[in-house]
mmCIF file with all atom_site columns, C-alpha atoms and ligand atoms in Angstrom:
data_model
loop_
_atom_site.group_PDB
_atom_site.id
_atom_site.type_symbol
_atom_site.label_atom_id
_atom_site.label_alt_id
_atom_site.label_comp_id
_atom_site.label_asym_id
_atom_site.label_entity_id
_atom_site.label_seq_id
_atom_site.pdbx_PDB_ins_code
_atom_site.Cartn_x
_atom_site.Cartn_y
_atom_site.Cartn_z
_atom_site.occupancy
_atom_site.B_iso_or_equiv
_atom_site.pdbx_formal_charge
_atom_site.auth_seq_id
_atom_site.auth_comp_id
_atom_site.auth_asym_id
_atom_site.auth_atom_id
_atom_site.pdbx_PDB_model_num
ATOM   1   C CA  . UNK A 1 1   ? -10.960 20.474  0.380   1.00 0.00 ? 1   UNK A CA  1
ATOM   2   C CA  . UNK A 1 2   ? -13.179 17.997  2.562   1.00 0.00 ? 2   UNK A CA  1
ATOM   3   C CA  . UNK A 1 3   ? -10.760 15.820  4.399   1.00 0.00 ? 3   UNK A CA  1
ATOM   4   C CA  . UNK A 1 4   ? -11.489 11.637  3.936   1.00 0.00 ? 4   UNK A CA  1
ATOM   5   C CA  . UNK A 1 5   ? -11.074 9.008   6.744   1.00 0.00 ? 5   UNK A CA  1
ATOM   6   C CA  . UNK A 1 6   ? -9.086  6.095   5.622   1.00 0.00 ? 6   UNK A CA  1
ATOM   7   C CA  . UNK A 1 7   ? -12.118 3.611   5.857   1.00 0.00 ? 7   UNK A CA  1
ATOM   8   C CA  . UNK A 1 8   ? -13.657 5.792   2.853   1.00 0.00 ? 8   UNK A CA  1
ATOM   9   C CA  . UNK A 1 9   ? -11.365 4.192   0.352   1.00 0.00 ? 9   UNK A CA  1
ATOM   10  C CA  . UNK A 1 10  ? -9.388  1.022   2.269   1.00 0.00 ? 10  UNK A CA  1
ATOM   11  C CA  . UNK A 1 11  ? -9.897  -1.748  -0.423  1.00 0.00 ? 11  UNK A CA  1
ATOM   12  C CA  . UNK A 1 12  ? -9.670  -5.545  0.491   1.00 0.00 ? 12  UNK A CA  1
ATOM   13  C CA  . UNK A 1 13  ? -9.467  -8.372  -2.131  1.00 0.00 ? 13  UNK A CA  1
ATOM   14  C CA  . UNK A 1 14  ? -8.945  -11.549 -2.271  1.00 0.00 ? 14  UNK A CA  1
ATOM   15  C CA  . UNK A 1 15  ? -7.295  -14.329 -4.578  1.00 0.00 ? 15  UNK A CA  1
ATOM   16  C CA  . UNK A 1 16  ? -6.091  -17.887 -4.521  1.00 0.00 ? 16  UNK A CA  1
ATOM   17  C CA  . UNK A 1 17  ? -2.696  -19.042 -5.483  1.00 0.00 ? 17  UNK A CA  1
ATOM   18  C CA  . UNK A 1 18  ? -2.228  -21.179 -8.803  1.00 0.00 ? 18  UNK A CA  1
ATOM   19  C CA  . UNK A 1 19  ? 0.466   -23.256 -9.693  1.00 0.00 ? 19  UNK A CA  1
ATOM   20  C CA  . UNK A 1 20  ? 1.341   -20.568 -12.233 1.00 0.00 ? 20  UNK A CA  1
ATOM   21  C CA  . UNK A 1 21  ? 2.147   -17.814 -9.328  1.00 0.00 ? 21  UNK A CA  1
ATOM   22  C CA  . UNK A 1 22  ? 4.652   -19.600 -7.690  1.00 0.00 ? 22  UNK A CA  1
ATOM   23  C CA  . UNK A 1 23  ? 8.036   -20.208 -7.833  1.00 0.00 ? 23  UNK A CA  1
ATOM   24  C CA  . UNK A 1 24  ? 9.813   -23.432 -8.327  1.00 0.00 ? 24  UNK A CA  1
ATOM   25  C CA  . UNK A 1 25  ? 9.708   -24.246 -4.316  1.00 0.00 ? 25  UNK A CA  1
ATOM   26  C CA  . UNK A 1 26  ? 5.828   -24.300 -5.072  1.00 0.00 ? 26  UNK A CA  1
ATOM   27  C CA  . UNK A 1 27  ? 5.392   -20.507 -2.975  1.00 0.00 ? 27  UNK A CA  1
ATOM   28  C CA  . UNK A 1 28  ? 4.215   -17.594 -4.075  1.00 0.00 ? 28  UNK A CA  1
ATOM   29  C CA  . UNK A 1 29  ? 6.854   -15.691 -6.592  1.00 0.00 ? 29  UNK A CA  1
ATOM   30  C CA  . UNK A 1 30  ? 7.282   -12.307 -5.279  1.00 0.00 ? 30  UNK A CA  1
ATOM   31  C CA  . UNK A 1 31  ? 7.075   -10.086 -8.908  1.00 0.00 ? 31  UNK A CA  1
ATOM   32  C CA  . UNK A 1 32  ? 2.878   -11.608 -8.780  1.00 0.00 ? 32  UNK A CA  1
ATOM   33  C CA  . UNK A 1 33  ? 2.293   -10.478 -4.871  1.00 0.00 ? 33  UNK A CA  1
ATOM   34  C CA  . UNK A 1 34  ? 4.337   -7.340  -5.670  1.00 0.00 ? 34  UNK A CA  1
ATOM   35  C CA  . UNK A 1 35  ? 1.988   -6.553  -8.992  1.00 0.00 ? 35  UNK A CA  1
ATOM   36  C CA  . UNK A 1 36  ? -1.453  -7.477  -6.971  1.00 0.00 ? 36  UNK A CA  1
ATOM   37  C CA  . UNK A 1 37  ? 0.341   -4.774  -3.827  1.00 0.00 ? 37  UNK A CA  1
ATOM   38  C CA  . UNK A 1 38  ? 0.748   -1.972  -6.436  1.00 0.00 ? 38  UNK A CA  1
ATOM   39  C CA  . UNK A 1 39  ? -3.053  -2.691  -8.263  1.00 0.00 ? 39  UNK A CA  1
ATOM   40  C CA  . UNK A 1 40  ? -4.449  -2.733  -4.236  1.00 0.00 ? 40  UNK A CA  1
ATOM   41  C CA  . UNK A 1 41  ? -3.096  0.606   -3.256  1.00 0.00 ? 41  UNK A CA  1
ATOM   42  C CA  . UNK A 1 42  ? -3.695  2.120   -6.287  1.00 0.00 ? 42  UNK A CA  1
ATOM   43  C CA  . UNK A 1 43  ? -7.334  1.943   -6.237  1.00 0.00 ? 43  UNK A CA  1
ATOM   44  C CA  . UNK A 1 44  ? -7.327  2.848   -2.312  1.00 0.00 ? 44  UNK A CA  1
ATOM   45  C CA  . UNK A 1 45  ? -4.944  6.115   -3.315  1.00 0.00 ? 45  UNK A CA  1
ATOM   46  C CA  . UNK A 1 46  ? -7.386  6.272   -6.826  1.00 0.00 ? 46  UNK A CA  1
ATOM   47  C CA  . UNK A 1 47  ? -10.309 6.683   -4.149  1.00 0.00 ? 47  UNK A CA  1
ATOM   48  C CA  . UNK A 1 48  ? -9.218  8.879   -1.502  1.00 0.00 ? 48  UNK A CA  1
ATOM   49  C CA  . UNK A 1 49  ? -8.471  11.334  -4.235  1.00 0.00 ? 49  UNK A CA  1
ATOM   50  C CA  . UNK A 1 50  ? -11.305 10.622  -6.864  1.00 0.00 ? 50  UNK A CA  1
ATOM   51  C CA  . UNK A 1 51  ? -8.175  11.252  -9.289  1.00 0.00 ? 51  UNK A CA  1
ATOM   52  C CA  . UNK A 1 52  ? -5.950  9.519   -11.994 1.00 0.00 ? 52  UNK A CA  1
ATOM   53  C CA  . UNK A 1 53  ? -2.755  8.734   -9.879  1.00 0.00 ? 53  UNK A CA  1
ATOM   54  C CA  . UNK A 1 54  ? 0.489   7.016   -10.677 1.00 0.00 ? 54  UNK A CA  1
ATOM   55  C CA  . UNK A 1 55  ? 3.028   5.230   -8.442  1.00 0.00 ? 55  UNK A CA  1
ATOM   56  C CA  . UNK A 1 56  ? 6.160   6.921   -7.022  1.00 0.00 ? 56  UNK A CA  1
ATOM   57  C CA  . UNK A 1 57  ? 7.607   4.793   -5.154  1.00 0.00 ? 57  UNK A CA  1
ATOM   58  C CA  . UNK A 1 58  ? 7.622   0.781   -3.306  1.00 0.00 ? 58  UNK A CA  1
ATOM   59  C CA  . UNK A 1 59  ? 8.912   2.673   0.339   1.00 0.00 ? 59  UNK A CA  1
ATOM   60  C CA  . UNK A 1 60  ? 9.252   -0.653  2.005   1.00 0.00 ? 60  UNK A CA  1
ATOM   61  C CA  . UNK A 1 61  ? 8.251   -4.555  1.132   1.00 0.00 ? 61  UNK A CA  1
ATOM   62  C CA  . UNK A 1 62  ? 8.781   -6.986  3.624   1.00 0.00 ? 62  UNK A CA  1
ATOM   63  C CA  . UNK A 1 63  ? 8.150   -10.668 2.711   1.00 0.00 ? 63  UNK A CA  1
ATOM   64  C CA  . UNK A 1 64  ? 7.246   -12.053 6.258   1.00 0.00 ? 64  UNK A CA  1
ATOM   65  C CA  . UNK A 1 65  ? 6.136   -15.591 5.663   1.00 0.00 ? 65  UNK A CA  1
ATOM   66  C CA  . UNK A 1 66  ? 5.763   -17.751 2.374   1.00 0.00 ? 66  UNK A CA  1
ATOM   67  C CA  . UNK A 1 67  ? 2.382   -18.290 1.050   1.00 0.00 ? 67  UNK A CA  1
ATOM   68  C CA  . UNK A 1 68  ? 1.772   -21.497 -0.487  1.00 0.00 ? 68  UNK A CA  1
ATOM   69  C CA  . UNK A 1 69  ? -0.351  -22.723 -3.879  1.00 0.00 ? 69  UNK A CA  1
ATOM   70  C CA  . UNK A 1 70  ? -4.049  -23.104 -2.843  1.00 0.00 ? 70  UNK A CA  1
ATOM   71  C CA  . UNK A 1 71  ? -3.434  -20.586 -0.344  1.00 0.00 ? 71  UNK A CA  1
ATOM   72  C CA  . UNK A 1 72  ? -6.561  -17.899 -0.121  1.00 0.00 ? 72  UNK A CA  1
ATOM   73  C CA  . UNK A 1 73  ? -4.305  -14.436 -0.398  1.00 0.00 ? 73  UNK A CA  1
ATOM   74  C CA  . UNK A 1 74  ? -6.342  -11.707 1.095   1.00 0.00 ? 74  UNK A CA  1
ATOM   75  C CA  . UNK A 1 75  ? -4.835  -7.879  0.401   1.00 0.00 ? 75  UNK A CA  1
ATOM   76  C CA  . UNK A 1 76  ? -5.988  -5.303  2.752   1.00 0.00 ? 76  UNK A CA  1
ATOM   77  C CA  . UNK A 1 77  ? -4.910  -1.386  1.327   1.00 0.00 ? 77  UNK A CA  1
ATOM   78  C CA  . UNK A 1 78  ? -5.761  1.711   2.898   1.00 0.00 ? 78  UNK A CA  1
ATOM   79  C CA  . UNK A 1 79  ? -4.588  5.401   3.028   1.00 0.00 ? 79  UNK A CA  1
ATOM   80  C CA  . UNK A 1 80  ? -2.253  6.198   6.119   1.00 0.00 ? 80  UNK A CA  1
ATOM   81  C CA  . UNK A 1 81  ? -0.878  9.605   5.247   1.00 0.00 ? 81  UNK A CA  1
ATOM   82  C CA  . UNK A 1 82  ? -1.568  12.509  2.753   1.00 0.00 ? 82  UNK A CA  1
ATOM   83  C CA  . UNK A 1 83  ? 1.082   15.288  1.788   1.00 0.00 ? 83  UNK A CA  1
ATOM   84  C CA  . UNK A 1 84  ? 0.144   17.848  -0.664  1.00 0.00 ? 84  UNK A CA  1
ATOM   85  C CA  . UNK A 1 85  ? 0.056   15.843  -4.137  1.00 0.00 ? 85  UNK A CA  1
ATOM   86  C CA  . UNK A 1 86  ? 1.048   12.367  -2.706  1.00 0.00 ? 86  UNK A CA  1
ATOM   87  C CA  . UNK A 1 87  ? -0.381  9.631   -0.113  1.00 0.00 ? 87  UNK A CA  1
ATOM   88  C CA  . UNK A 1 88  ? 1.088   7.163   1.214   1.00 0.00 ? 88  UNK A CA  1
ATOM   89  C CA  . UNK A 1 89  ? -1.114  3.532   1.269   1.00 0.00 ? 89  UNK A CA  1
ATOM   90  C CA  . UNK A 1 90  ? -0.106  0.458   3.664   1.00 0.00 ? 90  UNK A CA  1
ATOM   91  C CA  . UNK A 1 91  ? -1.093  -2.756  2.471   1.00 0.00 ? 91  UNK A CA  1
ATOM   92  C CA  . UNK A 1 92  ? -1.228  -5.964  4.337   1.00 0.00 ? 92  UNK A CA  1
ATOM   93  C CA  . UNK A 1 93  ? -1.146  -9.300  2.313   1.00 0.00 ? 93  UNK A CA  1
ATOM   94  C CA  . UNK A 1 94  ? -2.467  -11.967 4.177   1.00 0.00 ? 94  UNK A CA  1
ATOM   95  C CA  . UNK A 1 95  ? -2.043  -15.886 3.973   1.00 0.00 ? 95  UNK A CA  1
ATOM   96  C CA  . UNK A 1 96  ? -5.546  -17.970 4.927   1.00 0.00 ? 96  UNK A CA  1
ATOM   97  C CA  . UNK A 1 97  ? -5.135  -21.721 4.928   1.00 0.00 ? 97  UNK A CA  1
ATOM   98  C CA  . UNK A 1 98  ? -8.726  -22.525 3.162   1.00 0.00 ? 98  UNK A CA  1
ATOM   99  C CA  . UNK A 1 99  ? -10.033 -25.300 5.314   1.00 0.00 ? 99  UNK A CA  1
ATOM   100 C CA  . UNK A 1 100 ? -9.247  -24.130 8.429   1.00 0.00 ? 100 UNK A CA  1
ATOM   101 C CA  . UNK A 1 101 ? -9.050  -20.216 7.983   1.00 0.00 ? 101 UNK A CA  1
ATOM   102 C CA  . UNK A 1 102 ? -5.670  -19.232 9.834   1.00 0.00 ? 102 UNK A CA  1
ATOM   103 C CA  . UNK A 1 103 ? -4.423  -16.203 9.332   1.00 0.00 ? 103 UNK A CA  1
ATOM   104 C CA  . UNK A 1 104 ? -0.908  -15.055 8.904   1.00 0.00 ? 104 UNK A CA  1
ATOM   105 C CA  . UNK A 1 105 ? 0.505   -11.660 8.054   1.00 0.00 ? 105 UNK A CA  1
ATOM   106 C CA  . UNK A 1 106 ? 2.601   -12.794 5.035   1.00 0.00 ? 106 UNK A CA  1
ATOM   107 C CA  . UNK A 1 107 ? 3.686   -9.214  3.003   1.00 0.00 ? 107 UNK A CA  1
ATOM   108 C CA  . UNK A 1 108 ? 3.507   -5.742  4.295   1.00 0.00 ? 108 UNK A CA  1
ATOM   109 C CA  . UNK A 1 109 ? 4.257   -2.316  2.105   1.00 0.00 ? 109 UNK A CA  1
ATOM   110 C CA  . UNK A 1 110 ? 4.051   0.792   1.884   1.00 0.00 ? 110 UNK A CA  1
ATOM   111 C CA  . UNK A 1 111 ? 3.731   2.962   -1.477  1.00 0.00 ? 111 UNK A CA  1
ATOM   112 C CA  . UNK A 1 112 ? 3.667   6.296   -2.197  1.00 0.00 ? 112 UNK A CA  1
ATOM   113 C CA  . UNK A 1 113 ? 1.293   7.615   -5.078  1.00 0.00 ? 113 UNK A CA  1
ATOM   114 C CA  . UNK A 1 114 ? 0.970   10.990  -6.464  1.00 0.00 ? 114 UNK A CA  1
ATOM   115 C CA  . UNK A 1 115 ? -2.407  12.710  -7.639  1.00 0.00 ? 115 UNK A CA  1
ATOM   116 C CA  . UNK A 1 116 ? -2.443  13.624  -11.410 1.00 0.00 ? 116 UNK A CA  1
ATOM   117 C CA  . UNK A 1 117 ? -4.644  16.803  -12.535 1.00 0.00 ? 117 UNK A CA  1
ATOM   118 C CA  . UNK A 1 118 ? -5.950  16.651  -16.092 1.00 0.00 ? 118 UNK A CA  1
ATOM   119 C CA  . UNK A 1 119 ? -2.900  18.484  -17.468 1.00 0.00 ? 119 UNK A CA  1
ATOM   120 C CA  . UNK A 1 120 ? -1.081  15.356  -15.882 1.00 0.00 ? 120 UNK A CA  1
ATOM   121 C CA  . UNK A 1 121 ? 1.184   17.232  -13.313 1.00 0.00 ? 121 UNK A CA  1
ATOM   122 C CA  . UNK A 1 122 ? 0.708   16.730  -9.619  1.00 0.00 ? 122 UNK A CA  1
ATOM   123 C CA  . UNK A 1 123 ? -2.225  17.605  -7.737  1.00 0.00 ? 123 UNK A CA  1
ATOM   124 C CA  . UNK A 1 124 ? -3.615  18.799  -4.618  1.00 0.00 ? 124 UNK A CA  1
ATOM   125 C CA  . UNK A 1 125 ? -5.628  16.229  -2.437  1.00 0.00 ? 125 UNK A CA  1
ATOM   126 C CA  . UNK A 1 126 ? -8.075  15.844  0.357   1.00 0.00 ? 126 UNK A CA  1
ATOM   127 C CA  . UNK A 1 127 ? -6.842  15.924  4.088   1.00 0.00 ? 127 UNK A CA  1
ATOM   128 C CA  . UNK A 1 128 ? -6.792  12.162  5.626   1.00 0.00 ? 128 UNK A CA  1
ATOM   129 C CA  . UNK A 1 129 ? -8.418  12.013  8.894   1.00 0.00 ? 129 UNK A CA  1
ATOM   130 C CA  . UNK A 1 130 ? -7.381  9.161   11.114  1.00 0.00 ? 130 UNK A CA  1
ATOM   131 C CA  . UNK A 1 131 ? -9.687  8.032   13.867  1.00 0.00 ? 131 UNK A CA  1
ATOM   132 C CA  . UNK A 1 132 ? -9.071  4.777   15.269  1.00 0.00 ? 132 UNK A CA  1
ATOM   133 C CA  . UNK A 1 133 ? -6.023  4.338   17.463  1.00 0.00 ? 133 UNK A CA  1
ATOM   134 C CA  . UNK A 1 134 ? -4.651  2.033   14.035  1.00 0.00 ? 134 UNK A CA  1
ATOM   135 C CA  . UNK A 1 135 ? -5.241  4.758   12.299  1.00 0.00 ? 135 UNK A CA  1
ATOM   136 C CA  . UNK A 1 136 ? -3.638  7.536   13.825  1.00 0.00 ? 136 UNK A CA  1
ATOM   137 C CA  . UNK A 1 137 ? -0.346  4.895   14.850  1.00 0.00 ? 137 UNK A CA  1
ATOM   138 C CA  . UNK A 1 138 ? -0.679  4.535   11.246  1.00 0.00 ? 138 UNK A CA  1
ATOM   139 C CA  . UNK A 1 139 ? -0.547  7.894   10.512  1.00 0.00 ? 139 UNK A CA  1
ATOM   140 C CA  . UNK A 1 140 ? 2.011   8.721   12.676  1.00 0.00 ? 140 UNK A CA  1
ATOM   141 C CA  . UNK A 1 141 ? 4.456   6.459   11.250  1.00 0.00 ? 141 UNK A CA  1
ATOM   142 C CA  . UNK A 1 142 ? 3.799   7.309   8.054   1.00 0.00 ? 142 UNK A CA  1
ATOM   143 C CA  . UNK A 1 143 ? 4.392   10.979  8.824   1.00 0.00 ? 143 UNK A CA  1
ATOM   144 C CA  . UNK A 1 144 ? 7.973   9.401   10.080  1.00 0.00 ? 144 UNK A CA  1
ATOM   145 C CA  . UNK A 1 145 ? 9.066   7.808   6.575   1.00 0.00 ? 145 UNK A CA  1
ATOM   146 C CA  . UNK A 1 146 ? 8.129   10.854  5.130   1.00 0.00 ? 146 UNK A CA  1
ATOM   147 C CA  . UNK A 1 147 ? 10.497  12.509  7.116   1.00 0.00 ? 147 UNK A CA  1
ATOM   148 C CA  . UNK A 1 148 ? 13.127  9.916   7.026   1.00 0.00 ? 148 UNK A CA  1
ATOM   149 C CA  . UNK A 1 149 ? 12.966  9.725   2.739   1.00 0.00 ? 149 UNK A CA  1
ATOM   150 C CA  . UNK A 1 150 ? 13.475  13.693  3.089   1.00 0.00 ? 150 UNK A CA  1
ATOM   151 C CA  . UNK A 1 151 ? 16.007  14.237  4.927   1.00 0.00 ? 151 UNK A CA  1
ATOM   152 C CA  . UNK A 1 152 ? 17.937  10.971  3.637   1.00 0.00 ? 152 UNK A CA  1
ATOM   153 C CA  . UNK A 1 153 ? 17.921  13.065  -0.001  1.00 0.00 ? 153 UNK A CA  1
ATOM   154 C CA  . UNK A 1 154 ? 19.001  15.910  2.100   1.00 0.00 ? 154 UNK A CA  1
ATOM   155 C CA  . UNK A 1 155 ? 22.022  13.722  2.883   1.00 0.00 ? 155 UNK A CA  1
ATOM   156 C CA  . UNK A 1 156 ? 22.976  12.148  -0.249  1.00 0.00 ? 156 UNK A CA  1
ATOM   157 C CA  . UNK A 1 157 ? 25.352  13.663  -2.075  1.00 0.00 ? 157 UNK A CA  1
ATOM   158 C CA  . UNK A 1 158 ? 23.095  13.995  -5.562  1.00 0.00 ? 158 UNK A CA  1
HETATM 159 C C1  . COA B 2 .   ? 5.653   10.771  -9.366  1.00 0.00 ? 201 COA B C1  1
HETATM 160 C C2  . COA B 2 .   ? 5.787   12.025  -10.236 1.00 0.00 ? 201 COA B C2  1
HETATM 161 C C3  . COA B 2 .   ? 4.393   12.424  -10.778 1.00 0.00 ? 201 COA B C3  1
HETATM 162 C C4  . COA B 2 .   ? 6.327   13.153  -9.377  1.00 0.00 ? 201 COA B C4  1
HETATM 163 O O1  . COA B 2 .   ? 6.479   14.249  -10.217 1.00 0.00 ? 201 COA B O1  1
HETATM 164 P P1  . COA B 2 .   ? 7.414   15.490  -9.784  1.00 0.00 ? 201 COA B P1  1
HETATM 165 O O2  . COA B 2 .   ? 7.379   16.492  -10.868 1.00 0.00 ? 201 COA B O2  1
HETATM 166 O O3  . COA B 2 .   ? 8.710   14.968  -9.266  1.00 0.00 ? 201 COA B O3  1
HETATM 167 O O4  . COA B 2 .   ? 6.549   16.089  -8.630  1.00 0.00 ? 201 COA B O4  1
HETATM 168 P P2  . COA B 2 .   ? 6.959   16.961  -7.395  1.00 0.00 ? 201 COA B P2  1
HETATM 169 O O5  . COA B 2 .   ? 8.446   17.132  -7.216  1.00 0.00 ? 201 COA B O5  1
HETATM 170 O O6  . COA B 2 .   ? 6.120   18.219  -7.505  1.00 0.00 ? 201 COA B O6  1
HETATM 171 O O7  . COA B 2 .   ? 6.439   16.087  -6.191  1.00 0.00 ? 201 COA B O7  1
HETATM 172 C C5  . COA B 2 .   ? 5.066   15.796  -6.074  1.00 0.00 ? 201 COA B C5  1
HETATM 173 C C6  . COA B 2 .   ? 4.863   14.927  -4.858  1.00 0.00 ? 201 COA B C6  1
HETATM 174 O O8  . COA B 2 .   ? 5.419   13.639  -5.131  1.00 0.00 ? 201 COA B O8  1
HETATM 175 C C7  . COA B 2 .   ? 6.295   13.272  -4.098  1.00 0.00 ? 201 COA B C7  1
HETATM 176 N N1  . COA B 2 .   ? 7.338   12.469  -4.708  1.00 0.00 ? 201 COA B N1  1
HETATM 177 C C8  . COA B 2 .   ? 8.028   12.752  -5.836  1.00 0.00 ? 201 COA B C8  1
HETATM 178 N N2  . COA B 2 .   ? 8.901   11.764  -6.090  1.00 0.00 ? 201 COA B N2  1
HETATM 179 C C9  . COA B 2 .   ? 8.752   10.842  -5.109  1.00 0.00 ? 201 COA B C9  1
HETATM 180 C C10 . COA B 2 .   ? 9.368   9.609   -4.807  1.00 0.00 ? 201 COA B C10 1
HETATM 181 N N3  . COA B 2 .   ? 10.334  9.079   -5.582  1.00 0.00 ? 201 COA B N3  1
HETATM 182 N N4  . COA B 2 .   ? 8.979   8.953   -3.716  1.00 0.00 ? 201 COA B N4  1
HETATM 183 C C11 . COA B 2 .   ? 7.990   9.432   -2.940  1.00 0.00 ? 201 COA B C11 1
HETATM 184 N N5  . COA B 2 .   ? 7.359   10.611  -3.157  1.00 0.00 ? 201 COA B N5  1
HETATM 185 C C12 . COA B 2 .   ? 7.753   11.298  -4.228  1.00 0.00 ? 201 COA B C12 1
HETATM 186 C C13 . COA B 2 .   ? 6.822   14.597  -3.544  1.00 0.00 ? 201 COA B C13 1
HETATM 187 O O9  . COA B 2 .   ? 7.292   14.439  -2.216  1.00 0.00 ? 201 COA B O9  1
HETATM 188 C C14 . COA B 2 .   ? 5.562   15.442  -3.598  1.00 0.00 ? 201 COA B C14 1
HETATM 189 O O10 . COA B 2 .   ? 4.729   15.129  -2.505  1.00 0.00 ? 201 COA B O10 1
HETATM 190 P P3  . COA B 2 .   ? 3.786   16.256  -1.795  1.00 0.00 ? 201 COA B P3  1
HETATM 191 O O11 . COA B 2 .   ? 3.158   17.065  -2.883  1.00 0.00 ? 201 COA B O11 1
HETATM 192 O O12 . COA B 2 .   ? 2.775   15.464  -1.043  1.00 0.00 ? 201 COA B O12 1
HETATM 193 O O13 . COA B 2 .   ? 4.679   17.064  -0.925  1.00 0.00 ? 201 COA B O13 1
HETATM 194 C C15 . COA B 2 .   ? 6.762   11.792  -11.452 1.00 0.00 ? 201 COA B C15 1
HETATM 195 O O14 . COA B 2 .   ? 8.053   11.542  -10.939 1.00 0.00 ? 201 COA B O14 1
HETATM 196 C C16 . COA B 2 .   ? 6.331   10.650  -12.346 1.00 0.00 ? 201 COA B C16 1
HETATM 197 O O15 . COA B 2 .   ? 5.454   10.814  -13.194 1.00 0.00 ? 201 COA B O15 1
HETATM 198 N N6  . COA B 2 .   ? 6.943   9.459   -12.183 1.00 0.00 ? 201 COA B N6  1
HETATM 199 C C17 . COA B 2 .   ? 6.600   8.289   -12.984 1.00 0.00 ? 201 COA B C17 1
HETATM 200 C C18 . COA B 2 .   ? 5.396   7.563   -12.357 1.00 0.00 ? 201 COA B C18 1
HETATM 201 C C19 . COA B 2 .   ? 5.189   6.211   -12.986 1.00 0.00 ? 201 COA B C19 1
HETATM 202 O O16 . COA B 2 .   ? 5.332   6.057   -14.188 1.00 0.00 ? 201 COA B O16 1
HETATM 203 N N7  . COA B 2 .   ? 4.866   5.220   -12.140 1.00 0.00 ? 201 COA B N7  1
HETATM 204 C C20 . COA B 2 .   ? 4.761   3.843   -12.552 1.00 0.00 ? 201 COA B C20 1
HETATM 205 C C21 . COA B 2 .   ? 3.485   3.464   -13.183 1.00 0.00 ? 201 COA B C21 1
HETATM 206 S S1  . COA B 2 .   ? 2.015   4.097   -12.397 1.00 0.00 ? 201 COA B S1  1
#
């Protein structure tokens, strides 16, 4: 299989915060940035495989800084790391003030999805190739949680 570079299927969006997203301290509640996370890397995992996939796990979700209503809320998603049947996608959630365009890292994650033939078991999917020096540190660290999340079920007494 033809391997992908991340860039091929990194999806950005972009929404603004209503009064209906937030919490009652008038921020962002964390169940609407967590559901716009998962939709993100889905489509970026959906891409680099050109299959259906399904999400198998929230690996880490780190609330950095608040993001207020009327806030512009731009999501950045793109493919760091691909096992066999799974890939891992990093998304960045970032806060822009809309008058004066600051920007400040405000979530980061990273989600694992798994590739779904048409019988609906795991599949095999393309190779990522990393070529900036983001991309490869990227890379690199994902190839670390992978580790970590296997040997940590190594150690658990299951
Ligand atoms: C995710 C799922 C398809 C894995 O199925 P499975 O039979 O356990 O598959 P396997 O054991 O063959 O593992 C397949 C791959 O998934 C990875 N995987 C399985 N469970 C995982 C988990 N909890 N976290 C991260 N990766 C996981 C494995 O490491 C393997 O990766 P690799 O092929 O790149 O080495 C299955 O558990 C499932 O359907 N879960 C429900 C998904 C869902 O409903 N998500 C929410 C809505 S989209």
């Amino acid at each position: 299989m033809e391997g992908k570079k991340p860039a091929d299927s990194a999806v950005e969006s972009r929404y603004l915060l209503m009064p209906h997203q937030a919490n009652p301290h008038g921020t962002a509640f964390g169940g609407v940035i967590m559901a716009w996370i998962d939709m993100i890397a889905s489509m970026a995992a959906q891409r680099h495989c050109g299959k259906e996939v399904v999400t198998a796990s929230i690996d880490s979700l780190s609330f950095k800084e608040p993001i207020r209503v009327g806030d512009h809320v731009v999501l950045k998603a793109s493919v760091n790391y691909v096992g066999h049947t799974s890939m891992e996608v990093g998304v960045q959630v970032i806060r822009e003030e809309p008058y004066i365009t600051k920007q400040i890292i405000a979530t980061t994650a990273h989600l694992t999805f798994v590739a779904l033939g048409e019988d609906k078991h795991p599949c095999p999917v393309a190779p990522i190739l990393p070529e900036t020096e983001d991309e490869k540190r990227r890379y690199e660290n994902a190839k670390l949680r992978v580790q970590a999340r296997k040997d940590l079920l190594k150690k658990m007494n299951r």
